[in-house]
Every structure is written in C-alpha cells, then in structure tokens.
Amino acid sequence: MLHHCICSNAELNFLRKNNFTEIKMEYKFSEIENKWKKFWEENEVYKVTEDPNKPKYYVLDMFPYPSGAGLHVGHPLGYVASDIYARYKRLKGFNVLHPMGWDAFGLQAEQYAIETGTHPAITTENAIKRYREQMDKIGFSFDWSREVRTCEPNYYKWTQWIFLKLYNSWYNKETNKAEPISTLIEKLQSTNYSRKESRDETKLQTNTEKAWSELTEAEKQHELMNYRLAFQSYSEVNWCAALGTVLANDEIKDGKSERGGHPIERRKMRQWFLRITEYSDRLLDGLDNLDWSDAMKEMQRNWIGRSEGALVKFKVQSSKFKVEQPLEVFTTRPDTIFGATFMVIAAEHELVNTLTTPEQKAEVEKYIAYVKSRTDVERQQEKKVTGVFTGSYAVNPFTNENIPVYIAEYVLGGYGTGAIMAVPADDERDKKFAEKFGLKIVDIVDKSMYPGATIEDKVGKMINSDFINGMEVKDAIKAVIAEIEKRGIGKKKVNYKQRDAGYSRQRYWGEPFPIQYKVVGQPDPHFEGGETDDIPVPLTPDKLPLILPEVSSYKPSGDGRAPLANNADWVKNNYETDTMPGYAASSWYFLRYMDPKNDNEFATKDKIEYWKNVDIYFGGAEHAVGHLLYSRFWNMFLYDLGLVPFEEPFKKLVNQGMIQGRSSFVYRVEIINRTTDLVSSEIIVSKGIADKIKLGEYTVFQIVDLIEKQTGRKIEVGEYIYKGPPAIAGDMSVSDIRVDISLVNNDELDVPAFTNRRRKDDDFLLLLTENGTFICGSEVEKMSKSKYNVVNPDDVIEKYGADCFRMFEMFLGPIEQSKPWDDKGISGVSNFLRKFWRLFYDDKGWKVKDEEPTDAEYKVLHKTFKKIAEDIERLNFNTSVSAFMIATNELGALNCSKKKILEPLLIALAPFAPFITEELWSALGNKESIHTATYPTVEEKYLVENSHTYAVSINGKVRAEITLPIDISADDAKAQVLALDKIKQWTQDAEPKKFIFVKGKIINVVV
RNA sequence: GCCGAAGUGGCGGAAUUGGUAGACGCGCACGACUCAAAAUCGUGUAUCGCAAGGUGUGUGGGUUCGAUUCCCACCUUCGGUACCA
C-alpha cells in the first residue's frame, strides 16, 4: 500500500497523471469493498482455530432457513449486530468463534417441489448460494470453513445419532437425569421394582399384573415406550382429506386449507414424541442463571406452566346407566370446590361417548364435528361461548349435589386431564359459560378486604364452603387437598402446561428416522384408529446416516403417510416413512460448529471443552418457546449422558427485533348486478375512496359518476344496478389488493407501471382517485415475498455501500425493537461516511498530518471511545453510530486531521464499517489488517470536568441555568442560586420551602 | 382468549440509577458557493402565544420536591400460541 504521508511531489504528480488521486480523493465504496472482500478471503483473516493461549469467546447467530426469496433487509439486522460484537471482541484480544450455517430442511422447499417437481436439494442449494453471495457483500467476519448444512448426510448423520440416544434413554427420577434404557431394564427385571408406581404420570399401557420376565417381546417394547425419551404415541393432526395430507398450522387459514380452501379435520395418528416434560423442572430452574431478558424467561416459564394443585375424581351418573369410571379433573384451586356447580370436558375426552345420553346424542355429535374443524388456537380465542350438555351428571364430592357435565371447546384435551370442575364464581370463562347456559353460581370467596383484586387473584376468605369457611385462600387450598387425600378421591399434583414435543412430520424434506419396523400386522390393541402394532427397531449407529432416498412424488401418499411411502424400496425395508421436524437439526447445531467435519463424533471432546457454551446468542424473539426451549432440552440431555460439559447452551441471549415491511394496498371495488350476480369490470380505487365506501359514504351511483368523470367510461347503470330503491353500500364490495412496493413511492402509486403490470388490456382497468394522485393504503407486517413488500439488501448496498448499509441498520433504532424498514434516513449515514473520509482526503488529496493533537482533540477522541465501548457492551449500537457522527462533526469543526487522533478512531469504527476503515488504515501505512489490531483504551485524564452547568427549576420546572464548581457544597450552591435574578422573580426573596441539590444533576427550588 | 413486548416532533429515534424531554439523523425552510444544477457548507425547526408564559412522551388516574422512567386501569400495534422457521 502507498504511504501517502511520505510521498514526494514527483510521486504525487505521477499518481495524478495516472488518475490515482482521483480514485483516492473520493470515497468509492464499491472499489474499496470489492478489494478488501477479496483480500480477507485470500488471507483467511477470519479463520479461527483453538488457541489455548487466548481466552475464547463464542458469538452465535441463529442460522437462517435459506428460502427461495433470498435475504431481505430484515435478516442481516442480527448478523450485523453480532458481527460488530464479534469484531469488537477480537480487537479486545479474544479468540472468537463466529460461524454461520444453514437450517436447510423445511416446508417451503418441499411445497415448491410439489408444485414444480424440482428436488428440494436443488432449490436449497441455490438458495444457499444466493444467501452466501448476499452475506459476503455485507462484509461479515464469519469463519466459513466451519459452515454447516443440516440437510447434508454428514450433518444429519449426527441428528439421527442423537435421536437414537434419546430413543435408547429414559429419565431416572431418582438420579434426576437421563440414563441409558439398559439401566431401566435392569430395574424392571428386579422383582422389588414396582412398575406401577414408577411412572405415576403415565397410564401404563401394558398388563402390570404380570412380572417383567413373563411379558412377550412386544409387551416389553410397549412398556418401554412409556419411558423412552423418544417414543411413539397417538396424537391429533390437521388432516385435510381433499389434499390427502396432514397440514401444518401455518397452512391453515380460517379453519380451511390455505391452498384450495378445503375443510380440515382433527385426526389421530401414531407419531413420534420427545419426552421434554421430564425436563420441565430443570428447564425452569436453569432460567435463573441465564443472562436473558426477563421477558424471554417469563415466556419460557409460562410456556412450561408449572402449577400446583390437585387431581380430584368426580363420580358420574347417567340417567340411563351407571358409569364406573370417575371423571378426573386437575384444578389449581381445590379450595373453590364448594362452588363447582358444573363440569366441562374436552371434545376429545375419552368419556364423551359414555356420558352422552341418547337424547343428547345428535346435538353432541354436531358439536363435536364443529370442534374438530377448528384448531386449538381458534378454539381458545373465540369470544363467543359455545358448548353442549352431555345429558349426564357428576356428583360434587363435597356438596353431594348433582352437577351437569358439558362439552365445550375452551377445555382442551391436551392440558391437565381434559376435564375441569367449573367454578363460575371464581373463574372468568366458567362464569361466562354459566351465564350463557343458565347454570348455578355460588359465591365462595369473599374478596371485599382486598380492594382491586380481580376474580382470578388467589386471595380472599372462603364463604359458603362448610369446613373451610373463614379460611384464607392459601390455607383453604391446603385443607381441601388434605381432605381429598384423606377420603381417597384425589391427590396433590404438580401439573405442567408444557406437553411432550411432537417429533413426526408427514413430510419428505427432513431427516429420516433411523427406525425399521418389525412387522406384526395386527391392529394396535392399545389405540383406536386401526393402525398396525408394528414394533420399531432402531438401526445400529454404524448404519448411519440413513440417507434420505429419492421419491417418485413429493406428494404425500394420500392415506396419511408421508412421501417416503412413494419409494418402494423404502417401504419394502419397513423404514419409518415420517421424517423429523424442523427443530431437530437446530437443537444442536451450535455444537457442530466446533468440529464441523468430524466423521466419527458429533464433535470431539477437546474442542467442546475449549469452546464450551455460546457466550452470546443473537436471534429473533419469535423463537422464545420453540427452538430456544428444544435446544436447551437437547443440550441438557447430552449433558446427562456426559457428552457435553455444560448444562445450558446459551449464556447470554439478544433478541433482535424484526424489521417489518411496509406493504401497500390498492382497493378493488366490485359492483354486483343483482339480477345476474355478474361482476363489473375491474375498478381499482385509492385509499380515500375505499375508506368512504366502507363507511357507506359513497353510493354505487356516485361511483358510476366518478368512473365517467375520471375515465370517460360509461357504466351501464341498468346493467349493474338493481332498479328500485336507492343503491346502498351493500351493492358494492371492496377488497384489498397488495401492490408491489416497487410501484409505490411515498404511498403514491406509479399509475402507468401499475396499469402495465396489472392487465395488458387496460380497457377494463379503471382507476379512481380523489384528487388526481393515487394514494395507496399501507400496513406494517412481516416482510415476505407473498406480501410484495420485500426490500433486498443488494439494492441498498449497490447504491450506498456495505459499510453504509451496516451502519444504517444499526442506526435505525435499538436492536431489540421491531421497526418497519424505511430507507429515507439512509442518506444521513452515507453523508457521515463521506464526511469521515474527508477527514483523510480533501480535493487536494491526502491531508493526514503527524502533528501533536490538542487537549480538545484528545477529549473528542476519548469521549468517543468511552461512549462506544459502553454502548457495545450494552449492545446500544444505534447510539454508537450517532457518537461516531458527533465525533466526526466535532473533529471537522476543529479542522483536525491528525494521525494520532484518526488512527485509533479507525480501530473503534472498524467493527461497524470494516471496509472503509481497512482502506484508510492501510493508507496510513499499516501492513496488517485493521481487524487484527488492538482496541484503544480510554484515557480518563482528558475527560475530567471541574464545573457543571446545573438546570435550576422552580417546583420542577426549569427556569434558569447556573454553572458551579463540581465540588461546591449544597449551602454555597443555595446561596448562589437564590441570588439569581431569574430565581428571585419566583421566590420573591422569601425563604423557599425546600431546596434540593443533587450533585452533578439538578437543583430544584420549592416555593 | 392466553403469554410477551412496544407506543415520545412531519419521520427513525435519544434521555444509562426518578433529575434540563426531543441527542444523532431524515425531512422541511432560509442562506452561502455556482451561469445553473448536483454536491458541499451554514442557520432554523415539538406546539400555542407578539411576549411573559402555557401545553406536551398512547388514554385516564396515583406516588414524588421532581415521572418518558415507578404503581393501577384502559386503548392500539407487533411477536408467540405447540406441524413456518
């Protein structure tokens, strides 16, 4: 690199002649960025190896799913932040692991394959290539030699391997950790181990009367399924008969399939699960020691939903016949049992048929069909109260009253026992239900001594409750549980909202299960549903990876089985046809980065010991209870088996907000011909008109007039409008149409471009506006291709450069906050970079001098260091950017281009703007990359202040200012302040009521 | 519905522990340079008021000498809600 300071005039002239200075004097970001991108790659500047002499630091990003749409400007937000942090840590002397990879299995590529026949591997490969190119442009310091791709056999081999570990493990409650299943079998074989007691939560599905040794192999396997951490059970899926496939919740809109609008039905299927509930308590307790936001911890706590309460059995009697099996409920409020005036069971409760009386049968069946067509979310968010009486009654064991049993969708099969005792006096939803169905309400808690307490608060004194009358709620809970246990009708119980994690997907593009079935061919005796009782047999680890085979069709088989059923060999070998879910691979990928190419282990022990857990993890808050819970669980499991030396995988978590898109809308008006139901030609109106139509402020006649006025086109009124009473808004319908944001500028539609794209034959396209300009509606929502609101980072970089893009993303606002993308402010950052560049170059060329800086210049420098270092530690990158702007403005004002100021400032800026700083660093004569430099230290001596300008307020309102020495006493300050003319105006020379002096902050005079 | 978060000028946002609300930037206005434009530089910019002064951080209330910050109730928007990742 040329060292400009020592260039002779002759050299400069030579350079000028060769047009070099022009390149240099102007900030040409694309040349600079291309040059250094290449340099970093060729010199492997970001490659990292285990180095015992340096402290390690692991900076991780949640790896992306490479979708066909490419990266949009929202994706890099977290990556830029983590990159700044990783670069900062490197400059501070840490050995930083900062990898990136691809979460490459998923639904989108599969859907694309179904539509086009292209193999998902090809789509995925292309998407990765595109993402990689886009990322490289931004200048990330990832060590790409450690890249992982979850869809490749050398990766999913280890996903399958961990699955086998889960399958072959059980959770020993005595040692409180996972152990190999062999230790369980030993216990089961021993005669003094009670199989019935060992799993109180699970209904054992085998005959526990027989001794273990007397069981058949199939019976043994069935029983072991109750313990395995990866196990099979039955659960409901969204079955779409018309499409012959199981649908993800995401593929359902308003209770219908998104594609085609077909009806959905809940259908029970045999599925794999992970027994995450065994870890519920540890997942809860572990949160206490994590450096995560309280919000994130709270969400996980609430998701796990630990609650203490009681299981209570209610006897049931039907008018026609006797029911042997009691109805069991879980309640967190056993104290309210005297107010339990009815019961509600879930539509999928096993006693539904038994309890339904012949008179109620038709109504119950109708209701159950309705519930089955709805997802859990829909069932709970419904504001209207629905339900149906079974015809049967249960007996409240404490009041001995007969209470009716209802079925309602607000009770879910998956939570608790799928049945509740309803206490309308003390539960909001029960109350609404009771009011709707005219059921008895008995007040049982007096809250009058707790003003402001809500219906659900666990406070008050019991009334109308026999032996617990007068007790506080807390004590009453204990007393009732004791009584329940004494009478043998129930027991104390801890319940978790969290359920075991569904692990089967009826999909192609995922990891195959390393499972081969031993065919029995008999219907499963333990479950309804007609599935066969085949016994899963795990592959031995040496058979891994079990490669995902080609299939003749990516469509599901149609009978509920996954696309792998379309491969004859696969079926012949009795391999499992389901595949693993999306979260499988992402539950452990952070470990693979440590040793990504290892064929013999998922990662070797030495390397795991060196890198340990992730020090800081950047990712979206949308993963709060999914990925972040699953990966904690997997890591704890591996810890139990002694495969990793730490229980928690992510020490610190940063949730970057989502950058949302701003979608634009136009509005299509349909005028309906009442006699023929025909729809008029396409009429597109602006937001103002659409709003008025929706409010009923425009009649059809007025719209027809508008059309004629604005387009000259006459709509045959008679043809479209019912002749008779005046048309009302109901004669038109308005629907929102998304319009690509590239056709919209400041909410104004580019009418010619829109017309062009919308319809070739614009004869039928009528655009209406209120005053000439076509203003679109807008909405802030997730950025996505289907919403036509995607902004591509490539375009931004092309226009402004990568350094500018990086700094602008940071400048947008706090990293944790969601915000819509708006590139209006980007020119500010662009201006800053050019101003910064001009500290080094002006029209005459290089201007950096070797002079000794003044104290004022040093002060600017060290003030900035201090601010930046504090900001980075606190992850306030937006204010760091503004600190750099302030420093540049101040140095510009001081006309300072001194090397001793600019060189260290470059290092501080390097994590944010790696390209421009590298270029200027090299222009200063440095041979090594700036990214291997040492971070400057703050020298406090330049920052010492000896006076402070206080704001003086009267009764909290600022009225004056006064500059006082920093170590002045309160009394001296008071004397000086009260002598101020402005203050005298308010005090009228009277002694103030109060004088508040907060050193270095404020003075307040109360009069 | 439930769980979590956010709401501050025309716009993005700042205010770190309860202590001068609006840093920094965009936009806008005016000015300088220029034949002109662009670029650049400078000045101003919460709001009402001539001013003194008043009002102002989603809404309503409270605590405090002092509240964007703490408490209570509510409204709106966003994320998650167990098969999108």
CSV table of N, CA and C (backbone and C1' of nucleotides) in Angstrom, one decimal, chain A residues 103 237 248-250 295 299 302-303 380-381 383 497 499 505-506 660 782 812 814 817 824 831 838 874 878 885 889 959 996 1001-1002 1004, chain B residues 1 3-5 11-16 19-21 23-27 39-41 54-55 65-66 78-85:
chain,number,residue,atom,x,y,z
A,103,ASP,N,-30.0,-23.8,8.1
A,103,ASP,CA,-31.1,-24.7,8.6
A,103,ASP,C,-31.9,-25.1,7.3
A,237,VAL,N,-53.7,-34.6,14.4
A,237,VAL,CA,-53.0,-33.8,13.4
A,237,VAL,C,-54.2,-33.1,12.6
A,248,ALA,N,-49.6,-28.3,8.2
A,248,ALA,CA,-49.1,-27.5,9.3
A,248,ALA,C,-50.1,-26.4,9.7
A,249,ASN,N,-50.0,-25.9,10.9
A,249,ASN,CA,-51.0,-24.9,11.3
A,249,ASN,C,-50.8,-23.7,10.4
A,250,ASP,N,-49.6,-23.5,9.9
A,250,ASP,CA,-49.3,-22.3,9.1
A,250,ASP,C,-50.0,-22.4,7.7
A,295,ALA,N,-38.3,-10.8,29.9
A,295,ALA,CA,-39.5,-11.2,29.0
A,295,ALA,C,-39.3,-12.6,28.5
A,299,MET,N,-41.6,-15.8,29.2
A,299,MET,CA,-42.3,-16.6,28.2
A,299,MET,C,-42.1,-18.1,28.3
A,302,ASN,N,-43.9,-19.4,31.4
A,302,ASN,CA,-45.3,-19.5,31.2
A,302,ASN,C,-45.7,-20.6,30.3
A,303,TRP,N,-44.7,-20.9,29.4
A,303,TRP,CA,-44.9,-22.0,28.4
A,303,TRP,C,-44.9,-23.3,29.2
A,380,GLN,N,-59.5,-21.4,21.4
A,380,GLN,CA,-59.4,-20.6,22.6
A,380,GLN,C,-59.6,-19.1,22.4
A,381,GLN,N,-59.4,-18.6,21.2
A,381,GLN,CA,-59.6,-17.2,21.0
A,381,GLN,C,-61.0,-16.8,20.8
A,383,LYS,N,-64.5,-15.6,21.1
A,383,LYS,CA,-65.1,-14.8,22.2
A,383,LYS,C,-66.5,-15.3,22.5
A,497,LYS,N,-48.2,-27.1,31.9
A,497,LYS,CA,-48.9,-26.8,30.7
A,497,LYS,C,-48.2,-27.4,29.5
A,499,ARG,N,-46.4,-29.7,26.9
A,499,ARG,CA,-46.6,-31.1,26.5
A,499,ARG,C,-45.4,-31.7,25.9
A,505,ARG,N,-43.2,-35.8,11.3
A,505,ARG,CA,-43.8,-34.9,10.3
A,505,ARG,C,-44.1,-35.9,9.1
A,506,GLN,N,-45.3,-35.7,8.5
A,506,GLN,CA,-45.6,-36.5,7.3
A,506,GLN,C,-45.1,-35.7,6.1
A,660,GLN,N,-39.8,-5.0,9.8
A,660,GLN,CA,-41.0,-5.3,9.1
A,660,GLN,C,-41.0,-4.6,7.8
A,782,LYS,N,-44.9,-8.5,8.5
A,782,LYS,CA,-43.7,-9.3,8.3
A,782,LYS,C,-43.3,-9.1,6.8
A,812,LEU,N,-31.0,2.5,12.8
A,812,LEU,CA,-32.5,2.5,12.7
A,812,LEU,C,-33.1,2.6,14.1
A,814,PRO,N,-33.0,0.7,18.5
A,814,PRO,CA,-32.5,-0.3,19.3
A,814,PRO,C,-32.6,-1.7,18.7
A,817,GLN,N,-35.7,-3.8,19.2
A,817,GLN,CA,-37.0,-3.3,18.9
A,817,GLN,C,-37.4,-3.6,17.4
A,824,LYS,N,-35.5,6.2,4.1
A,824,LYS,CA,-35.5,7.6,4.0
A,824,LYS,C,-34.2,8.2,4.7
A,831,ASN,N,-23.8,10.3,4.3
A,831,ASN,CA,-23.2,11.6,4.5
A,831,ASN,C,-22.1,11.5,5.5
A,838,ARG,N,-13.5,12.5,4.4
A,838,ARG,CA,-12.9,13.8,4.2
A,838,ARG,C,-12.0,14.3,5.3
A,874,ARG,N,-23.3,-2.8,26.1
A,874,ARG,CA,-24.8,-2.8,26.3
A,874,ARG,C,-25.6,-3.0,25.1
A,878,ASN,N,-27.2,1.7,18.0
A,878,ASN,CA,-27.7,2.9,17.4
A,878,ASN,C,-27.1,4.1,17.9
A,885,MET,N,-20.9,10.0,14.6
A,885,MET,CA,-21.3,11.1,13.8
A,885,MET,C,-20.9,12.4,14.6
A,889,ASN,N,-18.2,15.2,13.3
A,889,ASN,CA,-18.6,16.7,13.2
A,889,ASN,C,-17.7,17.5,14.0
A,959,ARG,N,-36.2,27.0,35.2
A,959,ARG,CA,-36.3,28.4,35.0
A,959,ARG,C,-35.0,29.1,34.7
A,996,ILE,N,-33.5,21.5,46.9
A,996,ILE,CA,-33.0,20.2,46.6
A,996,ILE,C,-31.8,20.4,45.6
A,1001,LYS,N,-26.3,16.9,38.9
A,1001,LYS,CA,-27.5,16.6,38.2
A,1001,LYS,C,-28.4,17.8,38.1
A,1002,ILE,N,-29.0,18.2,39.2
A,1002,ILE,CA,-30.1,19.2,39.1
A,1002,ILE,C,-30.2,20.0,40.4
A,1004,ASN,N,-33.4,22.0,42.5
A,1004,ASN,CA,-34.9,22.3,42.5
A,1004,ASN,C,-35.2,23.1,43.7
B,1,G,P,-59.1,-10.9,23.3
B,1,G,O5',-59.1,-12.3,23.9
B,1,G,C5',-60.1,-12.6,25.0
B,1,G,C4',-59.8,-14.0,25.5
B,1,G,C3',-58.4,-14.2,26.1
B,1,G,O3',-58.5,-13.9,27.5
B,1,G,C1',-58.7,-15.9,24.5
B,3,C,P,-52.2,-14.0,30.5
B,3,C,O5',-50.8,-14.3,29.9
B,3,C,C5',-50.0,-15.4,30.3
B,3,C,C4',-48.8,-15.5,29.5
B,3,C,C3',-48.0,-14.2,29.3
B,3,C,O3',-47.2,-13.9,30.4
B,3,C,C1',-48.3,-15.3,27.2
B,4,G,P,-46.9,-12.3,30.7
B,4,G,O5',-46.0,-11.9,29.5
B,4,G,C5',-44.6,-12.3,29.5
B,4,G,C4',-44.0,-11.8,28.2
B,4,G,C3',-43.9,-10.4,27.9
B,4,G,O3',-43.0,-9.7,28.7
B,4,G,C1',-44.5,-11.5,26.0
B,5,A,P,-43.1,-8.2,29.1
B,5,A,O5',-42.9,-7.4,27.7
B,5,A,C5',-41.6,-7.4,27.1
B,5,A,C4',-41.6,-6.8,25.8
B,5,A,C3',-42.0,-5.4,25.6
B,5,A,O3',-40.9,-4.5,25.9
B,5,A,C1',-43.2,-6.6,24.0
B,11,C,P,-44.8,12.1,13.0
B,11,C,O5',-43.6,11.4,12.1
B,11,C,C5',-43.9,10.5,11.1
B,11,C,C4',-42.7,9.9,10.5
B,11,C,C3',-41.8,9.2,11.5
B,11,C,O3',-42.2,7.9,11.8
B,11,C,C1',-40.4,10.7,10.2
B,12,G,P,-41.8,7.2,13.2
B,12,G,O5',-40.3,6.9,13.1
B,12,G,C5',-39.9,5.9,12.1
B,12,G,C4',-38.4,5.6,12.3
B,12,G,C3',-37.9,5.4,13.7
B,12,G,O3',-38.2,4.1,14.1
B,12,G,C1',-36.5,6.9,12.6
B,13,G,P,-38.3,3.7,15.6
B,13,G,O5',-36.9,4.0,16.2
B,13,G,C5',-36.6,4.4,17.5
B,13,G,C4',-35.4,5.2,17.5
B,13,G,C3',-34.9,5.8,18.9
B,13,G,O3',-34.0,4.9,19.4
B,13,G,C1',-35.2,7.6,17.3
B,14,A,P,-33.8,4.8,21.0
B,14,A,O5',-33.2,6.2,21.4
B,14,A,C5',-31.8,6.5,21.0
B,14,A,C4',-31.4,7.7,21.7
B,14,A,C3',-31.5,7.8,23.2
B,14,A,O3',-30.5,7.0,23.8
B,14,A,C1',-32.2,9.8,22.3
B,15,A,P,-30.7,6.3,25.2
B,15,A,O5',-31.1,7.5,26.2
B,15,A,C5',-30.1,8.4,26.6
B,15,A,C4',-30.7,9.4,27.5
B,15,A,C3',-31.5,8.9,28.6
B,15,A,O3',-30.7,8.5,29.7
B,15,A,C1',-32.7,10.6,27.5
B,16,U,P,-31.2,7.5,30.8
B,16,U,O5',-30.6,6.1,30.2
B,16,U,C5',-31.1,4.9,30.7
B,16,U,C4',-30.0,4.1,31.3
B,16,U,C3',-29.5,4.6,32.7
B,16,U,O3',-29.2,3.5,33.5
B,16,U,C1',-27.7,4.5,31.2
B,19,G,P,-33.3,10.0,36.6
B,19,G,O5',-33.2,11.6,36.4
B,19,G,C5',-34.3,12.3,35.8
B,19,G,C4',-34.1,13.7,35.9
B,19,G,C3',-32.7,14.2,35.6
B,19,G,O3',-32.8,15.5,35.1
B,19,G,C1',-33.2,14.8,37.8
B,20,U,P,-32.8,15.8,33.5
B,20,U,O5',-32.8,17.3,33.5
B,20,U,C5',-33.9,18.1,34.1
B,20,U,C4',-34.2,19.3,33.2
B,20,U,C3',-34.6,18.9,31.7
B,20,U,O3',-35.6,19.9,31.3
B,20,U,C1',-32.7,20.3,31.8
B,21,A,P,-37.1,19.5,31.4
B,21,A,O5',-37.2,18.3,30.3
B,21,A,C5',-37.0,18.6,29.0
B,21,A,C4',-36.5,17.4,28.2
B,21,A,C3',-36.3,17.6,26.8
B,21,A,O3',-35.0,18.0,26.6
B,21,A,C1',-37.7,15.7,27.1
B,23,A,P,-32.6,17.2,19.6
B,23,A,O5',-31.1,16.8,19.7
B,23,A,C5',-30.3,17.2,20.9
B,23,A,C4',-29.3,16.2,21.2
B,23,A,C3',-28.5,15.6,20.0
B,23,A,O3',-27.5,16.5,19.6
B,23,A,C1',-29.2,13.8,21.4
B,24,C,P,-27.3,17.0,18.1
B,24,C,O5',-27.2,15.6,17.3
B,24,C,C5',-26.0,14.8,17.3
B,24,C,C4',-26.2,13.5,16.6
B,24,C,C3',-26.8,13.7,15.2
B,24,C,O3',-25.8,14.0,14.2
B,24,C,C1',-28.0,12.0,16.4
B,25,G,P,-26.2,15.0,13.1
B,25,G,O5',-27.3,14.1,12.2
B,25,G,C5',-26.8,13.0,11.4
B,25,G,C4',-27.9,12.2,11.0
B,25,G,C3',-29.0,12.9,10.0
B,25,G,O3',-28.5,13.0,8.7
B,25,G,C1',-30.1,11.5,11.6
B,26,C,P,-29.1,14.2,7.8
B,26,C,O5',-30.5,13.6,7.5
B,26,C,C5',-30.6,12.4,6.7
B,26,C,C4',-32.1,12.0,6.6
B,26,C,C3',-33.0,13.0,5.9
B,26,C,O3',-32.9,13.0,4.5
B,26,C,C1',-34.0,12.2,7.9
B,27,G,P,-33.0,14.3,3.7
B,27,G,O5',-34.4,14.8,4.0
B,27,G,C5',-35.6,14.1,3.5
B,27,G,C4',-36.8,14.7,4.0
B,27,G,C3',-37.0,16.2,3.8
B,27,G,O3',-37.6,16.4,2.5
B,27,G,C1',-37.4,15.8,6.0
B,39,A,P,-27.7,16.9,-4.0
B,39,A,O5',-26.1,16.9,-3.7
B,39,A,C5',-25.3,15.8,-3.9
B,39,A,C4',-23.8,16.1,-3.8
B,39,A,C3',-23.4,16.8,-2.4
B,39,A,O3',-23.2,15.8,-1.4
B,39,A,C1',-22.6,18.0,-4.2
B,40,U,P,-23.6,16.2,0.1
B,40,U,O5',-22.7,17.4,0.5
B,40,U,C5',-21.2,17.2,0.5
B,40,U,C4',-20.5,18.5,0.7
B,40,U,C3',-20.9,19.4,1.8
B,40,U,O3',-20.3,18.9,3.0
B,40,U,C1',-20.9,20.7,-0.1
B,41,C,P,-21.1,19.0,4.4
B,41,C,O5',-21.0,20.6,4.8
B,41,C,C5',-19.7,21.2,5.0
B,41,C,C4',-19.9,22.7,5.0
B,41,C,C3',-20.9,23.2,6.0
B,41,C,O3',-20.4,23.2,7.3
B,41,C,C1',-21.2,24.3,3.9
B,54,G,P,-45.5,28.9,33.1
B,54,G,O5',-46.6,28.4,32.1
B,54,G,C5',-48.0,28.5,32.4
B,54,G,C4',-48.8,28.1,31.3
B,54,G,C3',-48.8,26.6,30.9
B,54,G,O3',-49.5,25.8,31.8
B,54,G,C1',-48.7,27.9,28.9
B,55,U,P,-49.0,24.3,32.1
B,55,U,O5',-49.2,23.6,30.7
B,55,U,C5',-50.6,23.3,30.2
B,55,U,C4',-50.5,22.7,28.8
B,55,U,C3',-49.8,21.4,28.7
B,55,U,O3',-50.5,20.3,29.2
B,55,U,C1',-49.1,22.8,26.9
B,65,C,P,-42.8,15.1,48.3
B,65,C,O5',-42.3,16.2,47.2
B,65,C,C5',-42.7,17.6,47.3
B,65,C,C4',-41.9,18.4,46.3
B,65,C,C3',-41.9,17.8,44.9
B,65,C,O3',-43.1,18.2,44.2
B,65,C,C1',-39.7,18.4,45.5
B,66,G,P,-43.8,17.2,43.3
B,66,G,O5',-42.7,16.9,42.2
B,66,G,C5',-42.5,17.9,41.2
B,66,G,C4',-41.4,17.5,40.3
B,66,G,C3',-41.5,16.2,39.6
B,66,G,O3',-42.3,16.4,38.4
B,66,G,C1',-39.4,16.3,40.5
B,78,C,P,-50.7,-5.4,13.9
B,78,C,O5',-49.2,-5.9,14.5
B,78,C,C5',-48.0,-5.5,13.8
B,78,C,C4',-46.9,-5.9,14.6
B,78,C,C3',-46.7,-7.4,14.9
B,78,C,O3',-46.2,-8.1,13.9
B,78,C,C1',-46.4,-6.2,16.9
B,79,G,P,-46.6,-9.7,13.6
B,79,G,O5',-45.8,-10.4,14.8
B,79,G,C5',-44.4,-10.5,14.7
B,79,G,C4',-43.8,-11.3,15.9
B,79,G,C3',-44.5,-12.6,16.2
B,79,G,O3',-43.9,-13.6,15.4
B,79,G,C1',-44.4,-11.4,18.2
B,80,G,P,-44.8,-14.9,15.0
B,80,G,O5',-45.0,-15.7,16.3
B,80,G,C5',-43.8,-16.3,16.9
B,80,G,C4',-44.2,-16.9,18.2
B,80,G,C3',-45.4,-17.9,18.2
B,80,G,O3',-44.9,-19.2,17.8
B,80,G,C1',-45.7,-16.4,20.0
B,81,U,P,-45.9,-20.2,17.1
B,81,U,O5',-47.1,-20.4,18.1
B,81,U,C5',-46.8,-21.2,19.3
B,81,U,C4',-48.0,-21.3,20.2
B,81,U,C3',-49.3,-21.7,19.5
B,81,U,O3',-49.4,-23.1,19.4
B,81,U,C1',-49.7,-19.8,20.8
B,82,A,P,-50.2,-23.8,18.3
B,82,A,O5',-49.2,-24.9,17.8
B,82,A,C5',-47.9,-24.5,17.5
B,82,A,C4',-46.9,-25.5,18.2
B,82,A,C3',-47.4,-26.9,18.1
B,82,A,O3',-46.2,-27.7,18.0
B,82,A,C1',-47.0,-26.3,20.4
B,83,C,P,-46.3,-29.0,17.1
B,83,C,O5',-46.3,-28.4,15.6
B,83,C,C5',-45.2,-27.7,15.1
B,83,C,C4',-45.4,-27.5,13.6
B,83,C,C3',-46.7,-26.9,13.2
B,83,C,O3',-46.5,-26.2,12.0
B,83,C,C1',-46.6,-29.0,12.3
B,84,C,P,-45.9,-24.8,12.0
B,84,C,O5',-44.6,-24.9,11.0
B,84,C,C5',-44.8,-25.1,9.6
B,84,C,C4',-44.0,-24.1,8.9
B,84,C,C3',-42.5,-24.0,9.3
B,84,C,O3',-41.7,-24.9,8.6
B,84,C,C1',-43.5,-21.8,9.2
B,85,A,P,-40.6,-25.7,9.3
B,85,A,O5',-39.4,-24.7,9.6
B,85,A,C5',-38.7,-24.1,8.5
B,85,A,C4',-38.0,-22.9,9.0
B,85,A,C3',-37.0,-23.1,10.1
B,85,A,O3',-35.7,-23.4,9.7
B,85,A,C1',-38.5,-21.3,10.6
